[in-house]
């Protein structure tokens, strides 16, 4: 009975942990948690189950059906925090009941887009868990649970979860995190969006296409849309959508060009209201000019919930097409403020616009004048003054006797008001061309506006002989139609030349940037896929057979071109890959290839003998360290300095570049025997011997387990069989390894090592290798330093841990092949101890082992591959270069996507591409696709680009471009998306896009 009760409590607690984890992940990935989130409902449900577990009937109430309500009511009598929650819940319940009882026909009529009632709308699930949900949203649920745990005897049986001295406090502690989160009532277009999987996002994109609804509740709003903070707006509200579209139209976009923008421009909508500040903007589209003024309350999203307030502000907003405006009146106020009044064609005036102090009105008129050209113009035009730019025109007063400059008029009679007309060339004015405009301060006096001298060929003699460009005789009835036409032609001429020049200049600068940043990323010589023949079929078995028969049939470049555009047929990959990786050179004869293989075999055997001889000493030191450690622990004394140094070394040096998956290392045990030889050769098909693990894989303490992966090369050395080592070395302690006696037993052990590990090697090679190992064994004890042995032990430990979990689900990696993988990796690391083993190297070696299926050949090809790939690991500097090149590529090839990424959290650092570059996309693709992508990367070095991996990474981003944009992905979202999409990509499509991107850069550089 006790066991089943404990299991029930553990299950309840596990459910709470799971839901807490879900809600915390949602808070991290989405930056907020909605009150109606399904994770909140689920959490409330499991918390209620814990609260009801073995609750006393007295605490639950004898007649009450809602036991949670009864519990909170009782706790609220003595706990003030719970009492506040009870009052809050009662208010919510009353509001919900009043909403239910209200007839549907009695609801007041609301204008379109009005906010909903302040009465909260609770879902049935929220009402069901209203007590726990309210406490959670008020951020006091953890305190209430802790209070119940402290006073559990009043409310629970002794076997209850909250009465448990361990489980009760754990439950209260688990709720601290959710109670610290911020919960929102905001209803946005992604209100119902619950982090769909990557597959679901891809399916939605395929179904909806590029014309999918932006306001669909299943999609996040498009990037760049500012969410309105109105609690009543919903994703289906057409008024909210139109309001959002209006606010967006105030900024620069692809449809309109923003000519002018100024905030804090005052407008007095009504005589009985004060002036309201707002944002004034002038927009130019393909057809016309539009003037807009928007109150600051609408721009800032600070509207209250009042329907009246919202509707009034929208009524105050101004949208004025300038095609309807004929006159612009400018008045200067005493406090040096300017007021602008627009007069439409029907004579009505728009509300006055009050500009702040300064030259803002002049700047507005200047932008307006430029925007009217070439179709229209201001009459009179603004003057251009050297050193000041645009200025107001200086006027002359005309009467029957003389002309008087405005500047000569006494100050009290001077008016600084102006009136401008908007006219369009070719439009016939019925009025006198010397139309006199009435101005403040002059009454009905007439002022003559003249734009420039009439041409000498004018038919009007009085105009051509006038003493001043502004003096037109009163008897002149000439219609100056040629003047606007001439201005139009001159303006068009200037604009065409200016646009052509600046367009050419921008193009030159763009090409300069491309050549500067991207020219080193591609080969300048473009090799097409269809010349001399189509390479889409790739390198086939027939083509390779012809090449093998006669090397003159195909040139190296032609073979590489076929690989680049079509890959390699799987049946010949084992023969072709050594050429692509540099093990063989194209054009080599069979005898030369055999010589290369022989040299590599001798080198591989030599390296194998060296590191295996060192491994013998490392294992002995590990065993002695473990024995000393156990003795120290059993006697209560501290660990010796040597073991402490080993622990510190491995605990402070980490080579992990990924977060490892949770794994449990296989448990092994040292075989003990009385009559066993010093080393026992274990057949490959024998089961792995069991061994005791004294430490965790990453603790740094040298392990006593067998270092072979499955079958094992060497069995561990037991206490009774280590005497041969102790003859020379252990007399003065384990640290004096250099004085070890190179005796015959150690030579026999070395022979056993080589004989056991090299089954497929010829007898002559084995004999030569054993002779070499004897020589090495005679001096190894004296030549291996403590630092070297520590380094080797550390790398062997890391290799063993990674080899055991390397592609374990792939059919090739049996115990025997994993052992081969370990031998190749250890041999490479032995030659590069300054770098050592770094997590991920096994991922690069595994596909080579699958295709080549030969230790020595894989060792050589892996060494060639690592010449490029080693720079991507932490000790190299290629990764930062990749990130910088990715920024340059996407900024030039897809500037829109770059801006989107920059705006939404700025993940243009491209850190989410780290694993792609480190492993050449090995974990992103299926194994069969990895083969194709890798051989294309190797061939691309000679055909298109040495940095083809950059274009594959960019192609991966471009394939899902619309999904990234439509779902408003930030850095966390895009990492989650690509992790879930691993092994689901269309490799052929990605390679096609990558080749197109390379060709695009090549053509940009060539300026075609």
Short mmCIF file of C-alpha atoms in Angstrom, two decimals, residues 253-259 283-290 323 371-375 424 499:
data_model
loop_
_atom_site.label_atom_id
_atom_site.label_comp_id
_atom_site.label_asym_id
_atom_site.label_seq_id
_atom_site.Cartn_x
_atom_site.Cartn_y
_atom_site.Cartn_z
CA UNK A 253 7.20 51.67 -47.88
CA UNK A 254 7.33 50.15 -51.32
CA UNK A 255 4.15 51.89 -52.51
CA UNK A 256 4.70 55.47 -51.36
CA UNK A 257 7.71 57.71 -50.82
CA UNK A 258 7.85 59.76 -47.62
CA UNK A 259 8.81 63.32 -48.59
CA UNK A 283 3.60 61.12 -49.14
CA UNK A 284 4.23 60.79 -52.86
CA UNK A 285 2.78 57.89 -54.80
CA UNK A 286 2.78 57.17 -58.50
CA UNK A 287 -0.42 59.21 -59.00
CA UNK A 288 -0.58 62.02 -56.50
CA UNK A 289 0.60 63.71 -53.33
CA UNK A 290 -1.17 63.12 -50.02
CA UNK A 323 -4.93 67.42 -56.02
CA UNK A 371 6.97 66.71 -54.86
CA UNK A 372 4.73 68.68 -57.24
CA UNK A 373 7.35 68.64 -59.98
CA UNK A 374 7.19 67.93 -62.85
CA UNK A 375 3.38 67.89 -63.06
CA UNK A 424 -0.34 72.53 -63.15
CA UNK A 499 18.52 60.29 -61.71
#
